[in-house]
Coordinates of C-alpha atoms in Angstrom, one line a residue:
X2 CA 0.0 0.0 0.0
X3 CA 1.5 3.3 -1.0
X4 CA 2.8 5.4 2.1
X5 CA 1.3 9.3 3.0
X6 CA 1.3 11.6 5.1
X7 CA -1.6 13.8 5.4
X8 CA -2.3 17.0 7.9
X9 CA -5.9 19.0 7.3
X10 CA -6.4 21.5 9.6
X11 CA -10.4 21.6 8.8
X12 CA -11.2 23.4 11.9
X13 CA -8.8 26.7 10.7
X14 CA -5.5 25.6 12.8
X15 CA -4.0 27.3 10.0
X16 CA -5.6 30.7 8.9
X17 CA -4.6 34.1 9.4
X18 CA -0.7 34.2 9.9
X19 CA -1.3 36.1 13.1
X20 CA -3.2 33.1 14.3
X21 CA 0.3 31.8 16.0
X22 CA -0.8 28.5 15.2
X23 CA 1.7 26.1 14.4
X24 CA 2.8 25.5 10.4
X25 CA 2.8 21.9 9.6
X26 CA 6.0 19.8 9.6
X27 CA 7.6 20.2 6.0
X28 CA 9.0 17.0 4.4
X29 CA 13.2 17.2 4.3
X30 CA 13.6 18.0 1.1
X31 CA 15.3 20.8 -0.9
X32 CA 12.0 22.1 -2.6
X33 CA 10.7 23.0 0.5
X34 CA 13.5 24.1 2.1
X35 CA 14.1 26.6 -0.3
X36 CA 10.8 27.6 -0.7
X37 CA 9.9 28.2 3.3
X38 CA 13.5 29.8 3.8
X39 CA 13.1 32.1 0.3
X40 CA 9.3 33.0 2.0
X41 CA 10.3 34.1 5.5
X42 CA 13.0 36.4 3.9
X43 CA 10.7 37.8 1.3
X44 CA 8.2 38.5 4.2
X45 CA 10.8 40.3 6.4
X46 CA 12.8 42.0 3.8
X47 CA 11.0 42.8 0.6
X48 CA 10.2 46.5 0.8
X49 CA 9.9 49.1 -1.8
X50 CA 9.2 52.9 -1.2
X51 CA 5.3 53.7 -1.8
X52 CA 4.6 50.5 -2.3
X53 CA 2.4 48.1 0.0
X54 CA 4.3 45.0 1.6
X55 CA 3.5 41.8 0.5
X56 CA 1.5 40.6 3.0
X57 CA 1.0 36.5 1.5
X58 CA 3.2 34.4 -1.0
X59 CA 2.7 31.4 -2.5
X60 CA 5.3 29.1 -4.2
X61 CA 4.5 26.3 -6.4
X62 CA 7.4 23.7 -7.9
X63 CA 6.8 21.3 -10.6
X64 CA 9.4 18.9 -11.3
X65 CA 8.9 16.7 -14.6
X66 CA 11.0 13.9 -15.9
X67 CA 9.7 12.9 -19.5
X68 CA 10.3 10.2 -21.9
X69 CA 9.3 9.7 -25.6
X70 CA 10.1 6.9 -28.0
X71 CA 8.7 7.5 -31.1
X72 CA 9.2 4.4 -34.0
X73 CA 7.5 4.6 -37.8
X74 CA 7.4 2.2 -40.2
X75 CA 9.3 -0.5 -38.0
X76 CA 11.8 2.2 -37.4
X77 CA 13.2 4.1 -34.3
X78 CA 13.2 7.8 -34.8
X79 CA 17.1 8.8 -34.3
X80 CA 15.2 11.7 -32.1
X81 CA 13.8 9.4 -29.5
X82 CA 16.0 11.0 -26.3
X83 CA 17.0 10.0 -22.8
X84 CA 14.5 10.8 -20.2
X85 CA 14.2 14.5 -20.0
X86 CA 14.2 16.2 -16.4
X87 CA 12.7 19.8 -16.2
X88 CA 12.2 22.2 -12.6
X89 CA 9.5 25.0 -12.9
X90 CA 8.7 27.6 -10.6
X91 CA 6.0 29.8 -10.2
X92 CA 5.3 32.9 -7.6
X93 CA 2.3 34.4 -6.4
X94 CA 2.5 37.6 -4.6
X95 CA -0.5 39.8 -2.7
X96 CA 0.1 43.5 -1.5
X97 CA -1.3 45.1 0.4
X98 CA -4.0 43.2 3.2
X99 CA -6.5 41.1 2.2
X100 CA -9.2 43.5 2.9
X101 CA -7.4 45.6 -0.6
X102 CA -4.9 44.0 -2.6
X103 CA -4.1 44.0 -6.5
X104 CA -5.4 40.7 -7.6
X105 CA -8.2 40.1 -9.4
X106 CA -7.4 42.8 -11.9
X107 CA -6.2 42.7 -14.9
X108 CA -3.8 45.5 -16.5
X109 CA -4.0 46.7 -20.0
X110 CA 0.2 46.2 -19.8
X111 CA -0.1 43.0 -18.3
X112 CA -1.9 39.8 -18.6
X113 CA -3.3 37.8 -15.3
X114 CA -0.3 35.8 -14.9
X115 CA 1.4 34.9 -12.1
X116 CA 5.8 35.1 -12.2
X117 CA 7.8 32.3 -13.1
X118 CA 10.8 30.9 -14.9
X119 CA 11.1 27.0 -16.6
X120 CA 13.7 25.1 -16.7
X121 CA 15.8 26.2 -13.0
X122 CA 18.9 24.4 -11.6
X123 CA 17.0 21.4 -9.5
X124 CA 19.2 22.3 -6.4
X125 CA 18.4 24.1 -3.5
X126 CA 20.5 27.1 -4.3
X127 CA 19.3 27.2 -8.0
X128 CA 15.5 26.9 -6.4
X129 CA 16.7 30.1 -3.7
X130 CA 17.8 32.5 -6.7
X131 CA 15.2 31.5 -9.1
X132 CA 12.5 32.6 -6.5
X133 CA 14.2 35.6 -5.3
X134 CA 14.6 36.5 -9.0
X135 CA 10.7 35.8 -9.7
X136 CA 9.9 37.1 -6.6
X137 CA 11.4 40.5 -7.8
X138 CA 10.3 40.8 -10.7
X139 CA 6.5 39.9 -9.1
X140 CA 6.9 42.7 -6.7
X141 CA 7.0 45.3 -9.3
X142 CA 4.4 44.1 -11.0
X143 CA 2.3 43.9 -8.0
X144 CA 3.0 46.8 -7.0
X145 CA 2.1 48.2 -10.6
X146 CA -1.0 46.5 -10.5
X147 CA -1.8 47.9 -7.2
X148 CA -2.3 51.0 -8.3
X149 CA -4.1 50.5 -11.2
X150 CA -6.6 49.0 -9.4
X151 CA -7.3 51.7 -7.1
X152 CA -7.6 54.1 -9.5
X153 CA -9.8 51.7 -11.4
X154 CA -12.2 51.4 -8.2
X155 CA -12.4 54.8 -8.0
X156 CA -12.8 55.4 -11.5
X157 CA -16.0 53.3 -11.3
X158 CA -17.0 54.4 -7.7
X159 CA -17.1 50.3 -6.6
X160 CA -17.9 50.1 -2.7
X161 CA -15.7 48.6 -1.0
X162 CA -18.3 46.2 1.1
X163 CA -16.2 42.6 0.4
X164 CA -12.6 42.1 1.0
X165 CA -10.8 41.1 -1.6
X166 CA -9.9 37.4 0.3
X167 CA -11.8 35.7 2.4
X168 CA -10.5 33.8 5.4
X169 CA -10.3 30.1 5.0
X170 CA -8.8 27.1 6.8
X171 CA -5.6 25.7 5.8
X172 CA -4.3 22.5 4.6
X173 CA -1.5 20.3 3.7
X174 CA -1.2 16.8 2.8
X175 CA 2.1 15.6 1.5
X176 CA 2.2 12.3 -0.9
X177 CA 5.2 10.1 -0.7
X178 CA 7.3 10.6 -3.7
X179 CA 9.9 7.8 -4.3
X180 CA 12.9 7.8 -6.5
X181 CA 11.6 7.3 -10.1
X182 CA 12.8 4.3 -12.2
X183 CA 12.2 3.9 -15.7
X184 CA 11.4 0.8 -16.5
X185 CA 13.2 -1.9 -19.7
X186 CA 12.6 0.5 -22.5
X187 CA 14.4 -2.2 -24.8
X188 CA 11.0 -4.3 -24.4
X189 CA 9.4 -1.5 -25.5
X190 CA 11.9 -0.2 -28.1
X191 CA 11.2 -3.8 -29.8
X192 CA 7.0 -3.3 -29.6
X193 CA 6.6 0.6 -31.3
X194 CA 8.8 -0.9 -33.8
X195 CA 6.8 -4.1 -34.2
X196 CA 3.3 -2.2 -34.2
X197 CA 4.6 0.9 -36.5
X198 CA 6.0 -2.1 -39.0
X199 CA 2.1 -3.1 -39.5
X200 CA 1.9 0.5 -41.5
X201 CA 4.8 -0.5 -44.2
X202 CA 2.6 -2.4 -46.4
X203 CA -0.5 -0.4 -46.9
X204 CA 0.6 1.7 -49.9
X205 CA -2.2 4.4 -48.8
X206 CA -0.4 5.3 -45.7
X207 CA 2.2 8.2 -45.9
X208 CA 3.2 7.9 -42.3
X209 CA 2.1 6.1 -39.4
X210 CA 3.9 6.6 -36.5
X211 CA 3.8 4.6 -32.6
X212 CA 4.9 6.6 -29.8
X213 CA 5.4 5.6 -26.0
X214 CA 5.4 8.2 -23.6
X215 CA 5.7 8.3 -19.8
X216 CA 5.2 11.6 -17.8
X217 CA 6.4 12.2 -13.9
X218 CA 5.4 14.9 -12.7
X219 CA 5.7 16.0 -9.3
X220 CA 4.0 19.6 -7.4
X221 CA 5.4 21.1 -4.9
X222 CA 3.6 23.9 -3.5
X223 CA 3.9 26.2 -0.1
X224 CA 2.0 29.6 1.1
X225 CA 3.0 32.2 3.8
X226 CA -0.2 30.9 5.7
X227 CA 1.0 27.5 6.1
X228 CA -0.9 25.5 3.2
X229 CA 1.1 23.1 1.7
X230 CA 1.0 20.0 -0.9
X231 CA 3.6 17.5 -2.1
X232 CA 1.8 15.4 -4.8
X233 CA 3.1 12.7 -7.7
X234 CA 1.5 12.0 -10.6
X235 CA 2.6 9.7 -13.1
X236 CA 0.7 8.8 -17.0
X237 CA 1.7 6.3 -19.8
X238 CA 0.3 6.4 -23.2
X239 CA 0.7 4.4 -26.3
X240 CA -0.1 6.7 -29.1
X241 CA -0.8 5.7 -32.5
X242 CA -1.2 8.7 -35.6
X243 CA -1.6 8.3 -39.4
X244 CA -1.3 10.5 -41.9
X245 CA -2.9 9.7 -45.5
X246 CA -4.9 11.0 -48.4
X247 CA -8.6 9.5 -49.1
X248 CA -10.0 8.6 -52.1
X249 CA -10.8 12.3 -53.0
X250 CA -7.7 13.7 -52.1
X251 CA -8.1 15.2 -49.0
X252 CA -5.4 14.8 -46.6
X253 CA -6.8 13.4 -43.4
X254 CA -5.0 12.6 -39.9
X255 CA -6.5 9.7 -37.3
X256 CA -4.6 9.1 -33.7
X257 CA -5.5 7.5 -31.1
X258 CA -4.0 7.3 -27.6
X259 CA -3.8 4.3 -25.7
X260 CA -4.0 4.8 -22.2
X261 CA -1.5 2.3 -20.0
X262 CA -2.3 0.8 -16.8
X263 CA 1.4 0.9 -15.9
X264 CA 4.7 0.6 -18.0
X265 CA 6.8 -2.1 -16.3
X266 CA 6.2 -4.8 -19.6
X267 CA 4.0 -4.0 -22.3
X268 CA 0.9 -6.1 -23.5
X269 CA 2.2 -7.2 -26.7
X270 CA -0.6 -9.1 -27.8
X271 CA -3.7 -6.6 -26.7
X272 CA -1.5 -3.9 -28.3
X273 CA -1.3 -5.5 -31.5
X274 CA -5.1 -6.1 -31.4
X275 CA -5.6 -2.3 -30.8
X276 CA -3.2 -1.2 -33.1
X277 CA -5.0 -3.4 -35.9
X278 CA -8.3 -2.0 -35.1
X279 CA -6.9 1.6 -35.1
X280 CA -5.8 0.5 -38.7
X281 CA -9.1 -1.0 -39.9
X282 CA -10.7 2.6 -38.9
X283 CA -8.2 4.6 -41.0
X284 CA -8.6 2.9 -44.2
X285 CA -12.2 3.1 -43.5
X286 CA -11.6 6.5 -43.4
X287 CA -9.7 6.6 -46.6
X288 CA -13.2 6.2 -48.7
X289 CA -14.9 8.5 -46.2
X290 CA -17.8 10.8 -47.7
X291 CA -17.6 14.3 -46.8
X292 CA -20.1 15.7 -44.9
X293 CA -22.9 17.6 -45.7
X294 CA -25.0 20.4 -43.8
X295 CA -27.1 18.4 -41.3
X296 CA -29.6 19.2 -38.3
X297 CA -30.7 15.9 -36.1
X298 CA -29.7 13.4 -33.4
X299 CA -26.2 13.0 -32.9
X300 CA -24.2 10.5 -30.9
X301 CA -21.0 11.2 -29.2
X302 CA -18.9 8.9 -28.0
X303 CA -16.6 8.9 -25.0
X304 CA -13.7 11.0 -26.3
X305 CA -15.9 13.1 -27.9
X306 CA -18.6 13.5 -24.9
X307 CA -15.6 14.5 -23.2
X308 CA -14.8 17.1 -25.2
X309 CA -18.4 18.5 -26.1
X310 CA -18.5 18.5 -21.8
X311 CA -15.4 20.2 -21.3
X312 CA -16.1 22.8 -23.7
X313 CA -20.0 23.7 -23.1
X314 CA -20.1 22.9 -19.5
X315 CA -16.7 22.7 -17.8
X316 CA -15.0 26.2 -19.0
X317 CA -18.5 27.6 -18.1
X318 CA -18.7 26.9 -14.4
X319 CA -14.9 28.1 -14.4
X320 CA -13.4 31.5 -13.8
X321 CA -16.8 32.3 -12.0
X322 CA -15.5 35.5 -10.2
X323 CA -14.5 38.2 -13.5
X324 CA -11.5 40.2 -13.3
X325 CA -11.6 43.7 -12.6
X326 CA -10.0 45.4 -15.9
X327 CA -9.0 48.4 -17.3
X328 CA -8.8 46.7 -21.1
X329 CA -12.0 45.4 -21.4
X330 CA -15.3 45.8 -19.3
X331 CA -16.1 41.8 -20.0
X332 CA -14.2 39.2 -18.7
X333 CA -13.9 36.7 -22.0
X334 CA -12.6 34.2 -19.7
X335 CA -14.9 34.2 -17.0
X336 CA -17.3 31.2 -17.6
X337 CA -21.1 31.8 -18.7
X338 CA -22.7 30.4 -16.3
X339 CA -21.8 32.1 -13.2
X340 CA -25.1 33.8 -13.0
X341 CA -27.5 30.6 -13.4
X342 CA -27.0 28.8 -9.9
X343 CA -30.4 27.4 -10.2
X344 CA -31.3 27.5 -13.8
X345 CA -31.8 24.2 -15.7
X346 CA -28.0 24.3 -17.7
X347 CA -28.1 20.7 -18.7
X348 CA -30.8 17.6 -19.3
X349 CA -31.8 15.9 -16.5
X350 CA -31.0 13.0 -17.9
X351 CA -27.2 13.1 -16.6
X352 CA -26.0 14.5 -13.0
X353 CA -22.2 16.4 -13.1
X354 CA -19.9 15.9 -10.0
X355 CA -16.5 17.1 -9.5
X356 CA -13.9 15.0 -7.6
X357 CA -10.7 16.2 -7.0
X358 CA -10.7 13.8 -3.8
X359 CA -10.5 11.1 -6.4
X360 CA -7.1 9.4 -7.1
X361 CA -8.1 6.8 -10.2
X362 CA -10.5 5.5 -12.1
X363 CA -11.1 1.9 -14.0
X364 CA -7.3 1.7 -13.2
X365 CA -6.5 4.8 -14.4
X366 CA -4.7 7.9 -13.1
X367 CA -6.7 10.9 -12.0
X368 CA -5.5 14.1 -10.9
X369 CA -5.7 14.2 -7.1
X370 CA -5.7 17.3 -5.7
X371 CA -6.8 17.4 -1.7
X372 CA -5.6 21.4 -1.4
X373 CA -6.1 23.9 -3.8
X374 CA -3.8 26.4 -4.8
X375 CA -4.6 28.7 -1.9
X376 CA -4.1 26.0 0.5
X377 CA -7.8 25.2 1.2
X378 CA -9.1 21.5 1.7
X379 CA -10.4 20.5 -1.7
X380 CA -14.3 19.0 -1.9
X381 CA -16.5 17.2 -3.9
X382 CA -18.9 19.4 -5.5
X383 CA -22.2 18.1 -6.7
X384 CA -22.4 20.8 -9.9
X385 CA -25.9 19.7 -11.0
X386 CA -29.2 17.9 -9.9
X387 CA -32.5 17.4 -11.8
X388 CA -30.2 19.3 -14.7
X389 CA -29.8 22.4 -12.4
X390 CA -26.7 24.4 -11.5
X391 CA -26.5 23.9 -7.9
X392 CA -23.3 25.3 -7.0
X393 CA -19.8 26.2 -8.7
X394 CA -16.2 25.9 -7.4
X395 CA -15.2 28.9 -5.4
X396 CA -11.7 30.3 -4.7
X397 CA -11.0 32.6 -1.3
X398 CA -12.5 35.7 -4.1
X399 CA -15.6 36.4 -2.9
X400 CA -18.9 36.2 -5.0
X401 CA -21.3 37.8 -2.8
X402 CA -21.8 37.8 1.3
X403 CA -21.4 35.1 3.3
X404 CA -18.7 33.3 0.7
X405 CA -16.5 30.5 1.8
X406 CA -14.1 28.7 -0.7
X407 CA -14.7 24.9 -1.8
X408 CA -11.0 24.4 -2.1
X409 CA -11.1 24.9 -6.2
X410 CA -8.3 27.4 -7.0
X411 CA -5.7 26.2 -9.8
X412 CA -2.3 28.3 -10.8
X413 CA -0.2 27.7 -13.7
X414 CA 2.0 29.5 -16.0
X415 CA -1.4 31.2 -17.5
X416 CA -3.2 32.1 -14.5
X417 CA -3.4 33.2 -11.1
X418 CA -5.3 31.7 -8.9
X419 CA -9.1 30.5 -10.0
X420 CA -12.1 29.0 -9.7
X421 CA -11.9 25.4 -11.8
X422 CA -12.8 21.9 -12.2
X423 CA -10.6 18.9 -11.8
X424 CA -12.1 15.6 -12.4
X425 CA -15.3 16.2 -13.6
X426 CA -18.0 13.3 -13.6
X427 CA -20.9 12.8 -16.0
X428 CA -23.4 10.2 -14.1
X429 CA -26.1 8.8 -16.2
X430 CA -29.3 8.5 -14.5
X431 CA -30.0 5.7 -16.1
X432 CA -27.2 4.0 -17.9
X433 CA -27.6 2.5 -21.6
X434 CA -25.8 -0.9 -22.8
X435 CA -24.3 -0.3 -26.1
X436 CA -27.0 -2.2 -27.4
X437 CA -29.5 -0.5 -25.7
X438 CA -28.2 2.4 -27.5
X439 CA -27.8 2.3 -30.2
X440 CA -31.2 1.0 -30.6
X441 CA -32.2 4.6 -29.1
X442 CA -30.0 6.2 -31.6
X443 CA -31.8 4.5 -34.5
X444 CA -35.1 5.3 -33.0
X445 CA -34.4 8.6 -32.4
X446 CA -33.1 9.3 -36.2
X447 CA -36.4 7.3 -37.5
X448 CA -38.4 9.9 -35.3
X449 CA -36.6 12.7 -37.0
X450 CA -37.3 10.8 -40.6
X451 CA -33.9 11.1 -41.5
X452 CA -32.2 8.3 -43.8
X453 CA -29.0 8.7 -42.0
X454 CA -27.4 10.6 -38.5
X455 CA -24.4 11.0 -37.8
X456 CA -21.7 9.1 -34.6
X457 CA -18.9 11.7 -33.8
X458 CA -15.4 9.2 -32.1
X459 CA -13.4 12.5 -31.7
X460 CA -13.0 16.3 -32.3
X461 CA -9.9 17.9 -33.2
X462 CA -8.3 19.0 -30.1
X463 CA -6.6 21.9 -31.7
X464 CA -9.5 23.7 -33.2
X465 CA -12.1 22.0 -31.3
X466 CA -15.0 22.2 -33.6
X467 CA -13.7 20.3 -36.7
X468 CA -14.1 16.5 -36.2
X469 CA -11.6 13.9 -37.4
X470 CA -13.5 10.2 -37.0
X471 CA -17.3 10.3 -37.2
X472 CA -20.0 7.7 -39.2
X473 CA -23.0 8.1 -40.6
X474 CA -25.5 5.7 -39.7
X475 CA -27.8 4.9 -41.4
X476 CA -31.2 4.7 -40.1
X477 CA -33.1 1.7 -41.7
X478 CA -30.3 -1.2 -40.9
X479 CA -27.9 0.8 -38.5
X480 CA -24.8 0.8 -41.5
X481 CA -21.8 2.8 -40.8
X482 CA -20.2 4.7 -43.2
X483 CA -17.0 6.7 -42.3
X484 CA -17.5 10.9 -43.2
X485 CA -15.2 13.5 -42.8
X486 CA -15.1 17.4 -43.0
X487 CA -17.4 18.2 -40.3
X488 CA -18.0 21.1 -38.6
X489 CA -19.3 21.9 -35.0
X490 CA -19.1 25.2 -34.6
X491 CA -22.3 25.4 -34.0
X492 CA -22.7 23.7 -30.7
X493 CA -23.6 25.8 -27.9
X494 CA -24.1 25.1 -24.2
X495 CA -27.8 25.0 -24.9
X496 CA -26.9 21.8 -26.3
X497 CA -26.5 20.7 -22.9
X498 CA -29.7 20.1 -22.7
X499 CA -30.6 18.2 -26.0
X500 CA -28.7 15.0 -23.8
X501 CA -31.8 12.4 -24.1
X502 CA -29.0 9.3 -23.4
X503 CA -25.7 8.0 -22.2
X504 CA -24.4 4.7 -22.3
X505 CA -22.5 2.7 -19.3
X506 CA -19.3 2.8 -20.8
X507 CA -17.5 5.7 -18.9
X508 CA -14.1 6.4 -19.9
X509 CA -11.2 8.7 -18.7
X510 CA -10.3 11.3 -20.8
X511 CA -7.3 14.2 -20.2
X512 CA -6.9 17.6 -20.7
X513 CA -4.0 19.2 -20.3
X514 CA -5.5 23.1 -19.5
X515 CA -4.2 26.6 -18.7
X516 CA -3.9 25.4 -15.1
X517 CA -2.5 21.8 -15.8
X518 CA -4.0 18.5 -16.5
X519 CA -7.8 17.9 -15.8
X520 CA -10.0 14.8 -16.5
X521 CA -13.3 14.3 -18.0
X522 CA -15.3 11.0 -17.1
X523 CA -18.1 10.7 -19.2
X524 CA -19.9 7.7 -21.4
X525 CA -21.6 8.1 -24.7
X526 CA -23.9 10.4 -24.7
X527 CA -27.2 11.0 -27.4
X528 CA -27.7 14.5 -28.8
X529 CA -31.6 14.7 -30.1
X530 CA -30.5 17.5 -32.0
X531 CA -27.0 19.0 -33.2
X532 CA -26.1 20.9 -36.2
X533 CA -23.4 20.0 -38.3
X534 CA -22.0 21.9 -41.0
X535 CA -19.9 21.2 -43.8
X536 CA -16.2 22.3 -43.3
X537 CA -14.1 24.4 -46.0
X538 CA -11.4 22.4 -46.8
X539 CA -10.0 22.2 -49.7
X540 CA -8.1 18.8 -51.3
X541 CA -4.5 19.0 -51.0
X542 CA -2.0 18.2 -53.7
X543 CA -0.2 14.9 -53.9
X544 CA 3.3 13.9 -53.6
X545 CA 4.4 13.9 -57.2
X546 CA 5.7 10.4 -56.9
X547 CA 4.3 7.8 -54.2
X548 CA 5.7 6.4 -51.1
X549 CA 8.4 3.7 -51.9

């Protein structure tokens, strides 16, 4: 059973910094060390001449070792390295008292990030200057910021009847992290180069590549009022990508990631069974029709669910509290349904829960996160019931009166601070078999007298509209033909509530967000209704002479 150590002061042992309550017992390590002995001296000594004194700081380490092996064709890539090892830091400053500081503005000179540097010696002098040289650098902006927003507030004559931060009890849980091994990679060396091989013989295929890939990462983080996590987290994938032109000349891209229980031998045989079936969609997907305009039931499948969640639901119960900002009087980031606690958001048919509390799923890896990135214990929120809004994650930023955080603040590189989801849930109410299903898909596309509707596998994680595997299916015997050159652009979150099914086959799917990694859990889900439209591109010119 994997060793821990874990310290929640739920009843507030750890609150104001005044409180003289003890700070928890640091694990002996250099990452702490430096950050707690950078902190007390930027606390005693960092002064500047009309400018308030920082009055919290929070430091937050991410150590990641990666490795990649990428094979193609039965062939290594010469570029496949050693294991890569990489220390980040990021610092968060507040001026001022809590009652009036400078966050939660946003400058028309500078975006709402926090200070940081990547890449810093992993030693504990290395760690000592790269904060003191953040630190710094944060302080002037801080202090630039500061000002801004004062002028701002009275610019706008905003009362001043909330503090800016709310008092809320600390925690800090520290995860045991053990030395790191990685594990025969000759084993799997030999396998990407067996699976990419099965690409060499299909003349259609310009490239078809296997990748193995193992991520480590591990956060350290620390604040001034004794909130603290240490927490590992490691993922393997198997990732398979092909690159080809269909019938009609359009160049077209299908990948698929396989996500691995563990990496000490690899599965050669359910690999190779995987690999052939990723295969046996792609040249399927070489005589794919291209879509055409279309309005009618739609069914998404797991990675897709996940991504038509993420992007109508999840980024719109984050960021609930807008920024303050002299560039813009909207916040475009601040999610849309901050004002609809209450309101019918999504069908009824499904429940959302967020679980940060949660370490894996099916086997697989979540992202545990106990304290948030103000130090506050972490919960499980019940988002929706009955397809309501019943409450959204909430940072130490006040909302209204009476506000208390739920332990959902994430930092990274791109943000301060905010309110945001971390594993978020999709529970069916009443959980379809595939064949139970798909029967409901048919019937629902026979209601709508259509000949065909259309099964969406995957969007295109970089645009996230345009759709690279989907079917038609055909109404009257339940045929699949493959289609590309789809469009969703326009899907909205009011098609949240068009959800008339889900299946039982929840999956795990990752997103790697502005904050970090998240994960959506979510099984097929049945639109009733979804537009599709045709997309605009164009065929692309063919090698002048084919792949020997």
């Amino acid at each position: 059973m994997r060793k821990f150590l874990t310290l929640l002061c739920l009843l507030g042992c750890l609150v104001p910094a005044d409180a003289g309550k003890p700070a928890p017992k640091l694990p002996d390590n250099i990452y702490f060390r430096a950050m707690q002995d950078e902190m007390k001296r930027t606390l005693q000594e960092l002064r500047a001449k009309d400018s308030p004194n920082p009055y919290y700081v929070a430091y937050k380490l991410m150590r990641t070792v990666y490795l990649e092996k990428d094979a193609s064709f039965g062939e290594l890539y010469p570029s496949s390295e050693a294991p890569q090892t990489r220390l980040d830091a990021i610092v968060m400053l507040g001026i001022g008292s809590d009652k009036s500081d400078q966050l939660g503005f946003q400058s028309d000179r500078f975006y709402y990030y926090p200070g940081s540097l990547r890449n810093i010696p992993d030693s504990y002098e290395g760690i000592r200057r790269a904060l003191w040289s953040i630190t710094d650098s944060e302080y002037s902006v801080a202090s630039d910021f500061y000002v801004q927003k004062q002028a701002y507030k009275r610019q706008k004559a905003l009362p001043d009847t909330l503090p800016d931060v709310t008092p809320a009890p600390q925690a800090a849980v520290f995860e045991e992290v053990k030395n790191f091994s990685f594990p025969d990679m000759e084993k799997w060396e030999k396998t990407i180069k067996k699976l990419s091989a099965k690409g060499k013989d299909l003349s259609w295929i310009e490239n078809f590549t296997v990748s193995f890939e193992i991520k480590r990462k591990e956060t350290y983080y620390l604040n001034s009022l004794g909130g603290a996590y240490q927490i590992p987290f490691t993922k393997t994938d198997l990732k398979l990508k092909a690159r080809f032109r269909n019938q009609d000349g359009y160049l077209q891209e299908a990948e698929d990631t396989i996500q691995l229980a563990g990496f000490d031998a690899p599965d050669e045989k359910a690999l190779e069974e995987k690999t052939d079936a990723f295969l046996v969609d792609a040249a399927q997907m070489y005589n794919a029709y291209k879509a055409e305009a279309y309005l009618g039931p739609v069914l998404f499948r797991p990675t897709a669910a996940a991504q038509f969640v993420q992007q109508q639901f999840v980024r719109n119960v984050e960021n609930v509290k807008p920024l303050l900002s002299n560039r813009s009087e909207n916040d475009e980031y601040s999610g849309l349904f901050r004002d609809k606690k209450g309101m019918r958001v999504i069908s009824n048919v499904v429940d959302v829960i967020d679980k940060p509390l949660l370490r894996e799923y099916q086997g697989k890896p979540l992202v545990f996160m106990p304290v948030d990135d103000e130090g506050v214990p972490s919960q499980d929120l019940q988002l929706t019931s009955l397809g309501r809004l019943r409450v959204l994650p909430q940072t130490r930023r006040p909302l209204g009166e009476n506000h208390q955080s739920n332990g959902h603040a994430r930092m990274d590189f791109y943000t301060y601070p905010r309110e945001s989801l971390t594993n978020t849930f999709v529970e069916p109410k009443t959980p379809l078999s595939e064949k139970e299903l798909e029967e409901e898909f048919l019937s629902v596309c026979r209601d709508w007298e259509l000949e065909y509707c259309y099964q969406i596998d995957a969007y295109d994680d970089a645009n996230g509209s345009l759709v690279n595997r989907a079917w038609r299916v055909y109404a009257q015997d339940g045929r699949k033909v493959p289609a590309f050159g789809l469009n969703l652009r326009n899907l909205y979150s009011r098609s949240l509530r068009d959800i008339v099914a889900a299946g039982n086959n929840k999956e795990v799917i990752y997103f790697q967000r502005s904050y970090g990694q998240s994960t959506v859990v979510v099984p097929s889900l049945l639109l009733e209704e979804a537009e599709i439209l045709p997309s605009d591109v164009k065929p692309d010119k063919p090698p002048f002479i084919s792949k020997p």
